Coordinates of C-alpha atoms in Angstrom, one line a residue:
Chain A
X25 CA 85.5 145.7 112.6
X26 CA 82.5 146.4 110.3
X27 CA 83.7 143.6 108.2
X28 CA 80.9 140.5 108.0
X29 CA 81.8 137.4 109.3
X30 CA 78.3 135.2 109.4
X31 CA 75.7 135.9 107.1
X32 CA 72.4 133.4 107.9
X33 CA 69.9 133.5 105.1
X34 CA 66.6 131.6 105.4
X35 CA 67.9 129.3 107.8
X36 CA 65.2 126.5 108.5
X37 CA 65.5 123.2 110.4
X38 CA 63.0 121.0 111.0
X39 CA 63.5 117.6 113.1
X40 CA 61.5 114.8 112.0
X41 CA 60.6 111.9 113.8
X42 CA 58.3 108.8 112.9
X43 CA 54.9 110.8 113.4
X44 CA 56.0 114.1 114.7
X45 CA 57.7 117.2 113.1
X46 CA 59.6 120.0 114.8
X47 CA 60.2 123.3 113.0
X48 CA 62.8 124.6 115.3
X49 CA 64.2 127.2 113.2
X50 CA 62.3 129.0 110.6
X51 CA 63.6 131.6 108.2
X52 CA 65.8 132.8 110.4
X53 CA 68.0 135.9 109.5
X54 CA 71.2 137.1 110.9
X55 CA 74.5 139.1 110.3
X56 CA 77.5 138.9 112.4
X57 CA 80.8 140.9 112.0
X58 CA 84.0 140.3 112.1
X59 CA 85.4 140.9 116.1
X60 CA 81.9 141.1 117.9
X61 CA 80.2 140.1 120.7
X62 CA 76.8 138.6 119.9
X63 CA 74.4 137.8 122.5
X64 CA 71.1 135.4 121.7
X65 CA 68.5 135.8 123.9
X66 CA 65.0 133.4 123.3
X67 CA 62.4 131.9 125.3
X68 CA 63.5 128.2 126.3
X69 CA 63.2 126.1 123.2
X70 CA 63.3 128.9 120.9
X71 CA 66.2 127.0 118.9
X72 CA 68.9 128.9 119.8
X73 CA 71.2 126.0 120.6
X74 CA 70.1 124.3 117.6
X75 CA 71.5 127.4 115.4
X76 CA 74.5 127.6 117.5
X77 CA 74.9 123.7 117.0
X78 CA 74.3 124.2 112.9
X79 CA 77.0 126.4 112.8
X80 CA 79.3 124.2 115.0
X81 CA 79.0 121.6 112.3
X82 CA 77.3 119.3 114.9
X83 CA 73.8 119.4 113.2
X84 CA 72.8 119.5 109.7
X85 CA 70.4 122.6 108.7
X86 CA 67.0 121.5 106.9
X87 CA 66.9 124.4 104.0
X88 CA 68.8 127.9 104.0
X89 CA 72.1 129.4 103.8
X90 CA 74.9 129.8 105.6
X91 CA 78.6 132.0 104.6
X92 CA 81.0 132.2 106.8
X93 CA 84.1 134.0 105.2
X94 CA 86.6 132.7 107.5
X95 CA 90.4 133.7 106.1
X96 CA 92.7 131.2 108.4
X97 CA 93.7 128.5 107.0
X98 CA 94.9 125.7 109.2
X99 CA 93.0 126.6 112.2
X100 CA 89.2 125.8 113.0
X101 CA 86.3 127.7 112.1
X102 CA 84.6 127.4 115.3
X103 CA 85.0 126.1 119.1
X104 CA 82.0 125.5 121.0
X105 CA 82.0 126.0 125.1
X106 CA 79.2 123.7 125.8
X107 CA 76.8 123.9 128.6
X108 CA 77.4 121.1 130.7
X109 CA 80.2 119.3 132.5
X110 CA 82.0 118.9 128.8
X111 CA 85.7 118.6 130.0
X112 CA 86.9 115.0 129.6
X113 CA 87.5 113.2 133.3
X114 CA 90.0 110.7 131.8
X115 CA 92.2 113.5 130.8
X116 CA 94.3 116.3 132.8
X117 CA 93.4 119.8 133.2
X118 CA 96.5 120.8 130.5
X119 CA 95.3 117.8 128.2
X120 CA 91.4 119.0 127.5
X121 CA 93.2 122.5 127.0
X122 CA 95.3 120.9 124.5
X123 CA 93.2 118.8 123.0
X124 CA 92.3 120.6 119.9
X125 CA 95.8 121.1 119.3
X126 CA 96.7 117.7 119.9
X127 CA 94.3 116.6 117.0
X128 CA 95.8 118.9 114.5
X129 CA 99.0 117.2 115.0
X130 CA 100.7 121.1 117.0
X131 CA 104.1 119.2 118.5
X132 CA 103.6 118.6 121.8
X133 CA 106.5 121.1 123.1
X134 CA 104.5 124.4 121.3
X135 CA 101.1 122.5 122.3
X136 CA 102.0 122.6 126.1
X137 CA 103.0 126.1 125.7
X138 CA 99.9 127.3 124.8
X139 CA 97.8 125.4 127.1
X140 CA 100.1 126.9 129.7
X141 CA 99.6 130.1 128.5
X142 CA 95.4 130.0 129.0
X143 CA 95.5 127.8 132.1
X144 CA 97.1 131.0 133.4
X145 CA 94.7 133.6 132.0
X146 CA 92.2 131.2 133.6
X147 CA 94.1 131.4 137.3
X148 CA 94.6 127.6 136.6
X149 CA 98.0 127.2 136.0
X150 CA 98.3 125.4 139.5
X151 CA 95.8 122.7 138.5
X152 CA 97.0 121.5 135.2
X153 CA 97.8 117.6 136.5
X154 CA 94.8 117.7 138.4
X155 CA 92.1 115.2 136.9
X156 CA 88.3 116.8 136.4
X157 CA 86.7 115.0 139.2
X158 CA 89.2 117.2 141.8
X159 CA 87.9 120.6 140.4
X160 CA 84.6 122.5 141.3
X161 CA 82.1 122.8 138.9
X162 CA 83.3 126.8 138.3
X163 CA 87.2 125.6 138.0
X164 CA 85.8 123.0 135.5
X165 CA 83.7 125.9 133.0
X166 CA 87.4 127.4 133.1
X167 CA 89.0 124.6 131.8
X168 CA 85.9 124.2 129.1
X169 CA 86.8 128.2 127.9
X170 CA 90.6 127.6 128.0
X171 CA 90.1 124.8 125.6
X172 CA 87.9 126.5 123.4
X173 CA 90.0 129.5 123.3
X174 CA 93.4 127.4 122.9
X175 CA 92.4 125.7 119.5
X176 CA 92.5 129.5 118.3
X177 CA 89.3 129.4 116.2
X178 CA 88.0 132.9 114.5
X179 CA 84.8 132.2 115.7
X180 CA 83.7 130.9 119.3
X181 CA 80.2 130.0 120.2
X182 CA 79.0 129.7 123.7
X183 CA 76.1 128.0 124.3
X184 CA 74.9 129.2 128.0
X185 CA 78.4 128.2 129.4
X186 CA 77.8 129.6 133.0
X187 CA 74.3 128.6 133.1
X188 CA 74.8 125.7 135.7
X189 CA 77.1 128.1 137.3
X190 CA 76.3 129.6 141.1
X191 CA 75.4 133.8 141.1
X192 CA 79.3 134.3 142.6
X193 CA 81.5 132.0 140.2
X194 CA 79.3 133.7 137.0
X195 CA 79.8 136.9 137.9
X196 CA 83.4 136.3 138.4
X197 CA 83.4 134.3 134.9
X198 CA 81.7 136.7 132.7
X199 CA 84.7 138.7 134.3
X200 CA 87.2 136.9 132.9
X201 CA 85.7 135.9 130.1
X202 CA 86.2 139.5 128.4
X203 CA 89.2 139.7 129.9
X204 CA 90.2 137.3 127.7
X205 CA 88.2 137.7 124.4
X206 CA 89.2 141.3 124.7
X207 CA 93.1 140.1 123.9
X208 CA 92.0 137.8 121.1
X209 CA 89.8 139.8 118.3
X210 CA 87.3 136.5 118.1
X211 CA 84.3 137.2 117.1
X212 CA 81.7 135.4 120.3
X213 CA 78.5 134.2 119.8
X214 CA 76.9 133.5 123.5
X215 CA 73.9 132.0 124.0
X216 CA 72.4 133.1 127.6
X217 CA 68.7 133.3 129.5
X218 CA 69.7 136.3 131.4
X219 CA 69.4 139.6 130.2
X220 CA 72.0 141.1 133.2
X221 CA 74.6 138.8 131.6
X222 CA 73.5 139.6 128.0
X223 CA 74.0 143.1 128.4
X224 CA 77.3 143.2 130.4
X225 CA 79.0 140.8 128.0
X226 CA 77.5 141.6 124.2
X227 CA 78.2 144.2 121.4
X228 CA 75.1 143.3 120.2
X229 CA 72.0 141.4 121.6
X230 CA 69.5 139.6 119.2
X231 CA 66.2 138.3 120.6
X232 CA 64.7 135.4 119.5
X233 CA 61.1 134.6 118.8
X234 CA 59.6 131.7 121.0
X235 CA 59.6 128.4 118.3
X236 CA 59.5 128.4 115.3
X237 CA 62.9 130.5 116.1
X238 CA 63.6 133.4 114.2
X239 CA 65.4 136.8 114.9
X240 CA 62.8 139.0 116.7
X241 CA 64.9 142.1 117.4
X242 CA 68.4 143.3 118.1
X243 CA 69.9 145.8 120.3
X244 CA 73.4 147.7 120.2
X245 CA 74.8 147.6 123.4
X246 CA 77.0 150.4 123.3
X247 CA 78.8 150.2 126.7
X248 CA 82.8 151.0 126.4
X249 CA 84.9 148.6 127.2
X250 CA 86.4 147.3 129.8
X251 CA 83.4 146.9 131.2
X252 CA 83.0 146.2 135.1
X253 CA 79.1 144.4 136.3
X254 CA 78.5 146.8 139.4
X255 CA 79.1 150.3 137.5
X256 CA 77.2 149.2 134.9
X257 CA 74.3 147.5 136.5
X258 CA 74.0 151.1 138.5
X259 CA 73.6 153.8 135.2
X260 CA 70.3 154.5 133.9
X261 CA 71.4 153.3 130.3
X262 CA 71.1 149.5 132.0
X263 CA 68.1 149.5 133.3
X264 CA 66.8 151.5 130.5
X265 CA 68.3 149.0 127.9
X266 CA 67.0 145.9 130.6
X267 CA 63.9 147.0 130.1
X268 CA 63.4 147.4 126.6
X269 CA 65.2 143.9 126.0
X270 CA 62.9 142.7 128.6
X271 CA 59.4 143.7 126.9
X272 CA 60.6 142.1 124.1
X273 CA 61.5 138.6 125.4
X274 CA 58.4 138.9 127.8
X275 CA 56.2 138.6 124.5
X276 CA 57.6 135.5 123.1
X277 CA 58.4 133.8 126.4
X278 CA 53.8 134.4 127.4
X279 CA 53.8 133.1 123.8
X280 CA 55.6 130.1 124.1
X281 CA 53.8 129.1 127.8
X282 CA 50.8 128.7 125.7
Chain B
X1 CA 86.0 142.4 184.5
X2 CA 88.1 139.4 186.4
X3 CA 84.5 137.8 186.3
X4 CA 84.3 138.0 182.5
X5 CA 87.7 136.7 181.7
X6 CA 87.2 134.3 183.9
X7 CA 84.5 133.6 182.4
X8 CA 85.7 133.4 178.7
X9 CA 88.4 131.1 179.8
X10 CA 86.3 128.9 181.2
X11 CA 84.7 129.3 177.2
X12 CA 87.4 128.3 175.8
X13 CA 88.3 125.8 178.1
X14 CA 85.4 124.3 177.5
X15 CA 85.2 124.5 173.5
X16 CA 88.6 122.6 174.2
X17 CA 87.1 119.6 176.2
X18 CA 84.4 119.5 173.6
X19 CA 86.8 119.3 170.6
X20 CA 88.7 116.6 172.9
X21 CA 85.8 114.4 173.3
X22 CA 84.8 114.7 169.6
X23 CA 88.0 113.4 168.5
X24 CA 88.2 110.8 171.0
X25 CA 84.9 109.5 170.5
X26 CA 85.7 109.0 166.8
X27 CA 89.1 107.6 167.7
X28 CA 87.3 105.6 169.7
X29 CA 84.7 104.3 167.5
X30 CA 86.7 103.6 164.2
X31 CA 88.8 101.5 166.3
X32 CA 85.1 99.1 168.2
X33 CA 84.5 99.1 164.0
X34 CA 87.7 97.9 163.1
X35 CA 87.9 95.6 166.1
X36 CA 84.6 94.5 165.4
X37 CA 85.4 93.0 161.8
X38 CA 88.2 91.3 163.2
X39 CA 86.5 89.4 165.8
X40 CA 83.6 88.4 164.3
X41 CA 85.2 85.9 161.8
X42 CA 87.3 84.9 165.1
X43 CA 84.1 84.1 167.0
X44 CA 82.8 82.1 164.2
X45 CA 85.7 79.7 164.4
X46 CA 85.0 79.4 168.1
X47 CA 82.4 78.9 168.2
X48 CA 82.6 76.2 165.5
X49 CA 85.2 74.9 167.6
X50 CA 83.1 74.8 170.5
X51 CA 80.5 73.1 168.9
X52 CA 82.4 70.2 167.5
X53 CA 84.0 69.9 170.8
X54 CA 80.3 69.6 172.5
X55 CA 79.6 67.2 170.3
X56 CA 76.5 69.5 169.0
X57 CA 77.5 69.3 165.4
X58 CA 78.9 66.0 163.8
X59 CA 82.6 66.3 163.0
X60 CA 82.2 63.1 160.1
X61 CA 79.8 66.3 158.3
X62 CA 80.9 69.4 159.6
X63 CA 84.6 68.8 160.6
X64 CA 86.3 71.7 162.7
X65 CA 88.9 74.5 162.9
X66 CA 91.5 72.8 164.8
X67 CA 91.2 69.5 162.3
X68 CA 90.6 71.5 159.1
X69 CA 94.2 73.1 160.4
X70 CA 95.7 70.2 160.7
X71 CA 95.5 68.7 157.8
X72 CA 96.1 72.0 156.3
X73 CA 99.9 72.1 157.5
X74 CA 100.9 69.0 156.3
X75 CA 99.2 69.7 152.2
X76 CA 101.1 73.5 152.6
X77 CA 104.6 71.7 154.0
X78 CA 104.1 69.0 151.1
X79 CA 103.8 71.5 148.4
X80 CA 100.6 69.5 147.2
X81 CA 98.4 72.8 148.2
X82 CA 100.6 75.0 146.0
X83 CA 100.8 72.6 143.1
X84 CA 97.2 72.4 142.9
X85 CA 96.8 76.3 143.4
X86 CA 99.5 77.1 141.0
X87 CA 97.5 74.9 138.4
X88 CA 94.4 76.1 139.0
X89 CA 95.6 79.8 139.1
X90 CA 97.2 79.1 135.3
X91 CA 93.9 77.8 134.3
X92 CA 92.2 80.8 135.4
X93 CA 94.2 83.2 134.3
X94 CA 94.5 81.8 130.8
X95 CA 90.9 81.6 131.0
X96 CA 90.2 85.1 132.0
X97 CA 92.7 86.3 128.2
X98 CA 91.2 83.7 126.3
X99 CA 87.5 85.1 127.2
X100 CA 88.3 89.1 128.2
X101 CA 90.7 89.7 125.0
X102 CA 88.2 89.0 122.3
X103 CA 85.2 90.2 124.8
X104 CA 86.7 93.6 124.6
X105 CA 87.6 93.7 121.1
X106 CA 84.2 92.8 120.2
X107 CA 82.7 94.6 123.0
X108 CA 84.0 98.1 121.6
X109 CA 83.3 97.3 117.8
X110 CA 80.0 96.4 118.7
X111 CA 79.6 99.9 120.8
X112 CA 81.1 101.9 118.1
X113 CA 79.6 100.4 114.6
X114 CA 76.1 99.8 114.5
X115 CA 76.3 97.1 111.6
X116 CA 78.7 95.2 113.6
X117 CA 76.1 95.4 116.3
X118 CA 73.0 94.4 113.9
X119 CA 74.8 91.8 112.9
X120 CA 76.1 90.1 116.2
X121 CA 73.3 91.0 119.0
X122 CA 71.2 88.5 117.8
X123 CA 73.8 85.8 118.4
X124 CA 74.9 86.9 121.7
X125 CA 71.3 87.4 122.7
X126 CA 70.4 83.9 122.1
X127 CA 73.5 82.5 123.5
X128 CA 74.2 84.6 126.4
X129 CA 71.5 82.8 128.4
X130 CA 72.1 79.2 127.9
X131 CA 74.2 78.2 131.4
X132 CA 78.3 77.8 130.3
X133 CA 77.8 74.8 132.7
X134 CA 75.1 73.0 130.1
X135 CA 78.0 73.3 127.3
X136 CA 80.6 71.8 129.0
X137 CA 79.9 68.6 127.7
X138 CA 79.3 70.3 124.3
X139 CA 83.3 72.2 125.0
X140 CA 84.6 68.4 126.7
X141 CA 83.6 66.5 123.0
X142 CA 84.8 69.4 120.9
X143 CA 88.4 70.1 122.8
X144 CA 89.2 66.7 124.2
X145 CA 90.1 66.2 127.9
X146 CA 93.4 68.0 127.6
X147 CA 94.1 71.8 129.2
X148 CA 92.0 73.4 126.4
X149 CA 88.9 72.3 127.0
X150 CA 89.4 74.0 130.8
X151 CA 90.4 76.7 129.7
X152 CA 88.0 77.6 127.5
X153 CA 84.9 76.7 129.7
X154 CA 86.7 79.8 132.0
X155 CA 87.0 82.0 129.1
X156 CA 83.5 81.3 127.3
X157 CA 81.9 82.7 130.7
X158 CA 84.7 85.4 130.9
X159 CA 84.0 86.5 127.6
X160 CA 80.1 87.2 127.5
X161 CA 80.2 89.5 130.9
X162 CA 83.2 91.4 128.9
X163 CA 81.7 91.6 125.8
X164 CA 78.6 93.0 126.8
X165 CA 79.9 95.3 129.8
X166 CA 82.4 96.8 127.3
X167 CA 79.6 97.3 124.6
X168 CA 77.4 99.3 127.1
X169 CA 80.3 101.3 128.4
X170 CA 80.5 102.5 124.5
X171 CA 76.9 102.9 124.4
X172 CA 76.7 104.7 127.3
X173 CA 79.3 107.9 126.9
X174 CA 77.9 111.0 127.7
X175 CA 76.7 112.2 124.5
X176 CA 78.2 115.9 124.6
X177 CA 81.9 114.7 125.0
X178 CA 80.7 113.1 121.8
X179 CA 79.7 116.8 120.5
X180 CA 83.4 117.9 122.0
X181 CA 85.3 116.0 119.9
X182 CA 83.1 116.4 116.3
X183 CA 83.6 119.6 117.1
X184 CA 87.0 120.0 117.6
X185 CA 86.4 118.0 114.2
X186 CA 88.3 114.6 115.6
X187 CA 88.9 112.6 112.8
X188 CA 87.1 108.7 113.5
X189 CA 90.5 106.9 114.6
X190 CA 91.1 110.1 117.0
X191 CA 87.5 110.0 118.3
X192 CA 87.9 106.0 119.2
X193 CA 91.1 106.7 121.0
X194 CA 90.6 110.1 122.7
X195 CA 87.0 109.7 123.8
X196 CA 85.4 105.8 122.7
X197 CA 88.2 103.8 124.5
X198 CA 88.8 106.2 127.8
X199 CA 85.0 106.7 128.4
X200 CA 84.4 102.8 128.4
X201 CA 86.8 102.1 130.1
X202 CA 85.4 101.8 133.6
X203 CA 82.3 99.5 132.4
X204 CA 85.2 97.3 130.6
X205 CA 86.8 97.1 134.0
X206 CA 83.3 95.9 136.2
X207 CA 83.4 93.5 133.1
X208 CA 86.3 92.0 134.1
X209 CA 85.3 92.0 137.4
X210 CA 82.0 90.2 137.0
X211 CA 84.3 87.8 134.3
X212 CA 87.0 87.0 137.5
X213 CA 83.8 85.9 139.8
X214 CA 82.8 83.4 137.0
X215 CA 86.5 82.6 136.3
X216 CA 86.0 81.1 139.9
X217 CA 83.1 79.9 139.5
X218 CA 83.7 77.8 136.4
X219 CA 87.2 76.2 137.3
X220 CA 85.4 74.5 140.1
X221 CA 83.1 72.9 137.5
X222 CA 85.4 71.9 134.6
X223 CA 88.1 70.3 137.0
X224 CA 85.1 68.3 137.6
X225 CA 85.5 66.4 134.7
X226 CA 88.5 64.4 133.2
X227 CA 90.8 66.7 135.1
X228 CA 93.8 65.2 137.5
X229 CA 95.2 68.4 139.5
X230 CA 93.7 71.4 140.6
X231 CA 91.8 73.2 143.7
X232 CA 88.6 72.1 141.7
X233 CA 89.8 68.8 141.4
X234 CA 90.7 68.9 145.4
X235 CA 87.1 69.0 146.3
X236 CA 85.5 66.4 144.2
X237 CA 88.6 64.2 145.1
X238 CA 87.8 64.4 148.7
X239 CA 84.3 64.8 147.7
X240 CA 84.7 60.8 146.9
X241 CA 87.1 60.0 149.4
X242 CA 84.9 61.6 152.1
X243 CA 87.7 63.9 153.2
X244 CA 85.6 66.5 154.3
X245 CA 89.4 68.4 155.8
X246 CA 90.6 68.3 152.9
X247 CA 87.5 69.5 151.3
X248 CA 87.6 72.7 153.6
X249 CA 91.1 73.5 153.0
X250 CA 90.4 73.9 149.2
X251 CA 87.5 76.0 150.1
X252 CA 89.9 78.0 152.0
X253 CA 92.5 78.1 149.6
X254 CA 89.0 79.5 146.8
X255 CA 88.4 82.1 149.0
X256 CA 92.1 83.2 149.0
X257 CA 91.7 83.2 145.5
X258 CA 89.3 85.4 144.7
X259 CA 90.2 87.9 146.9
X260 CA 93.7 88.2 145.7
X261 CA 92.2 88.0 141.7
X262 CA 89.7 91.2 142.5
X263 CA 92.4 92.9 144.9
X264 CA 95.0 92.9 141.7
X265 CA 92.2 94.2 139.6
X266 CA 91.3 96.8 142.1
X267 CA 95.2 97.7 141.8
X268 CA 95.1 97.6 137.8
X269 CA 92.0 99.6 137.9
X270 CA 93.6 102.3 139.8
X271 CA 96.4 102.3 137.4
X272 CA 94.5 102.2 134.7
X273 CA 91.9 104.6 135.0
X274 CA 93.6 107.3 137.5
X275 CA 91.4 109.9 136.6
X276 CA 87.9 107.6 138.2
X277 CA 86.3 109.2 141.5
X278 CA 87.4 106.2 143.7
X279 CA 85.6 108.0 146.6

């Protein structure tokens, strides 16, 4: 458990265009081990999905270091559930799930079965020859988390995936999204705006100075697990732990209104 | 207590006759819209009718229903209407491969490699504008008088709607399924075939759509020239003959056309791309 995973050293990345330069990360510092839940909380535009999106291989990092001491072979470092409406409307429920799979080259027969087996965990298993544009925009985030979980990475990153999400179908996500992680030992990194969600879900929540984007603080959650959102959001510990995170954030969010 | 229940029946009764009349109403008006659309062509003929009958509109110009119909009998008894549909329909339709193949072959290497696209837009920028009708002569020298030279003045128009319709369709795919499959790590051929090809699909198919519309529109003009069957052919024919019937029941025969050519792409659409919102 103890074991590290992610170590960030010095990670920078600027975006340059013609006449313009964005430093959107800047010497930024982290350490994530092996089998936890780590929450990133930042002002908007503090870089966090840039960070998450460096170490999804989807963008290049400008200066700084990056070890990830991943021991699978054959399976993917990462899976990303992305924000938006990321599930493919020209293909079935049970073919985004499998899709990773399907691009390593898994036989379709062992493929199918474990698309099958996360369409359940997901309450889909009714939908899987439905097409995209029949789900609700909730049903849809479920097919986006059973597709990241299905390709079996050892690390999953989350960039805000219930953020388009009404207050009922995220509360009943974040549910069953430890339901699930809790079964597979992935390490999570989850990107989110709200503290309520950061706190029910992480192990761990790191706070994120307004841009240039660095690590600001970081909090141990503590909470036992299973965890359940009304018990929790009623001990003292919460709102204690609320607030502190809060004070924090409020800083950097004033900071970057100005 | 009788007074209330009385009372709530009456309620209920009452929600009853208000359900009754919503669906009736509804019943009722889908069926004035539907009647509606089928009269109003109706009236049009009558009242065409009525007019050449009155003498109000010259019949030498203007012709009518009842004399467009029957010289319409006798070209469908004949078999002259269906030979000259059949070869127009073979024209078009050779037309629409000739132009839509390469259109979308091009279309998507343009969308998905940006040297290929450096290196052609110019071309199709400067030559997408000049009217297909001002080449024809160019097309007549170059392919003779024979089939070829028809069907390519169908497929040169064809082509340029497909081409570019299929190029934006690339263009325009929602970047983040983009950022799905990188990183799911899809190798290039898998990222053409799993997310290029599917997501372009529907602008390839209102491509093809606008290419069938100047299919039509293009056979009329190269059966114009040095052609000797055709619907095309028809109307000029009767265009120097003065046969202004003969003329009409071409027209009708155009019409029939083109909504059979987009029905059966509406059809292959639907096949094609099940997963599309037809809503």
């Amino acid at each position: 458990m103890d074991r590290e995973i992610i170590r960030i050293e010095n990670l920078t990345k600027i975006f340059r265009s013609r006449n313009k330069e964005v430093v959107a990360l800047k010497d930024l510092n982290l350490s994530v081990k092996e089998g936890e839940f780590l929450v990133i909380v930042g002002p908007s535009g503090c870089g966090k999905s840039t960070l998450l999106r460096i170490l999804a291989g989807l963008e290049k990092k400008t200066y700084g270091e990056i070890y990830i001491k991943s021991k699978i072979e054959n399976r993917p470092i990462t899976a990303v559930v992305f924000q938006g409406d990321a599930v493919f409307p020209w293909m079935k429920v049970i073919e985004n799930v499998e899709y990773s799979l399907k691009l390593r080259g898994v036989p379709s027969e062992e493929r199918k079965k474990i698309a099958q087996f996360y369409l359940k965990l997901m309450g889909l298993e009714n939908f899987a020859d439905y097409y995209p544009h029949q789900l609700s925009g909730g049903m849809k985030q479920r097919v986006n988390v059973a597709r990241a979980f299905a390709s079996d990475p050892e690390i999953l990153l989350m960039d805000e995936p219930f953020g388009a999400l009404d207050e009922q179908n995220r509360l009943i996500l974040q549910q069953e999204l430890l339901k699930i992680w809790e079964g597979s030992g992935k390490t999570a990194i989850f990107i989110t705006h709200s503290i309520d969600e950061a706190i029910f879900l992480g192990d761990r929540i790191v706070v994120m100075t307004a841009q240039p984007g660095r690590v600001k603080a970081a909090f141990d959650v503590g909470f036992e697990r299973p965890r359940e959102m009304l018990s929790l959001k009623s001990t003292p510990q919460f709102i204690e732990l609320y607030r502190k995170v809060w004070e924090v954030l409020k800083e950097e969010v004033l900071k970057s209104r100005k | 207590m009788n007074a209330v229940q009385e009372n709530l029946n009456q309620t209920i009764k009452m929600e009853d006759l208000a359900d009754d009349v919503e669906n009736d109403s509804k019943q009722r008006k889908a069926f004035f819209l539907k009647t509606f659309s089928f009269l109003s062509p109706l009236f049009l003929l009558l009242l065409w009718e009525a007019l050449a009958a009155l003498k109000l509109i010259d019949v030498r110009l203007f012709s009518s229903p009842s004399r467009i119909f029957e010289t319409f009998v006798p070209l469908v008894a004949s078999g002259e209407l269906l030979y000259h549909t059949l070869i127009s329909t073979s024209r078009i339709i050779s037309g629409f491969i000739v132009g839509a193949v390469p259109g979308v072959i091009l279309g998507l290497s343009m969308g998905l490699f940006p040297p290929v696209r450096a290196l052609l837009m110019p071309l199709v920028a400067v030559t997408f504008p000049i009217p297909k009708l001002a080449i024809m002569p160019l097309i007549l020298i170059v392919f003779g008088l024979g089939e070829s030279s028809k069907i390519f003045t169908i497929a040169i128009g064809v082509f340029y709607l497909v081409l570019i319709n299929t190029m934006a369709g690339v263009l325009n795919i929602d970047p983040i399924y983009i950022d799905v499959a990188k990183s799911f790590s899809a190798s290039k051929i898998q990222f053409y075939t799993t997310v290029a090809f599917p997501g372009a699909l529907p602008m390839i198919f209102a491509g093809l759509k606008l290419g069938m519309g100047t299919a039509l529109l293009l056979i009329v003009a190269a059966e114009l020239s040095a052609a000797r069957a055709g619907v095309g052919w028809m109307i000029w024919r009767a265009y120097d003959m003065f046969d202004i019937e003969r003329m009409f029941c071409a027209l009708i025969v155009l019409a029939f056309l083109g909504y059979i050519f987009s029905y059966l792409l509406d059809i292959i659409e639907k096949i094609v791309i099940p997963w599309k919102n037809y809503q």
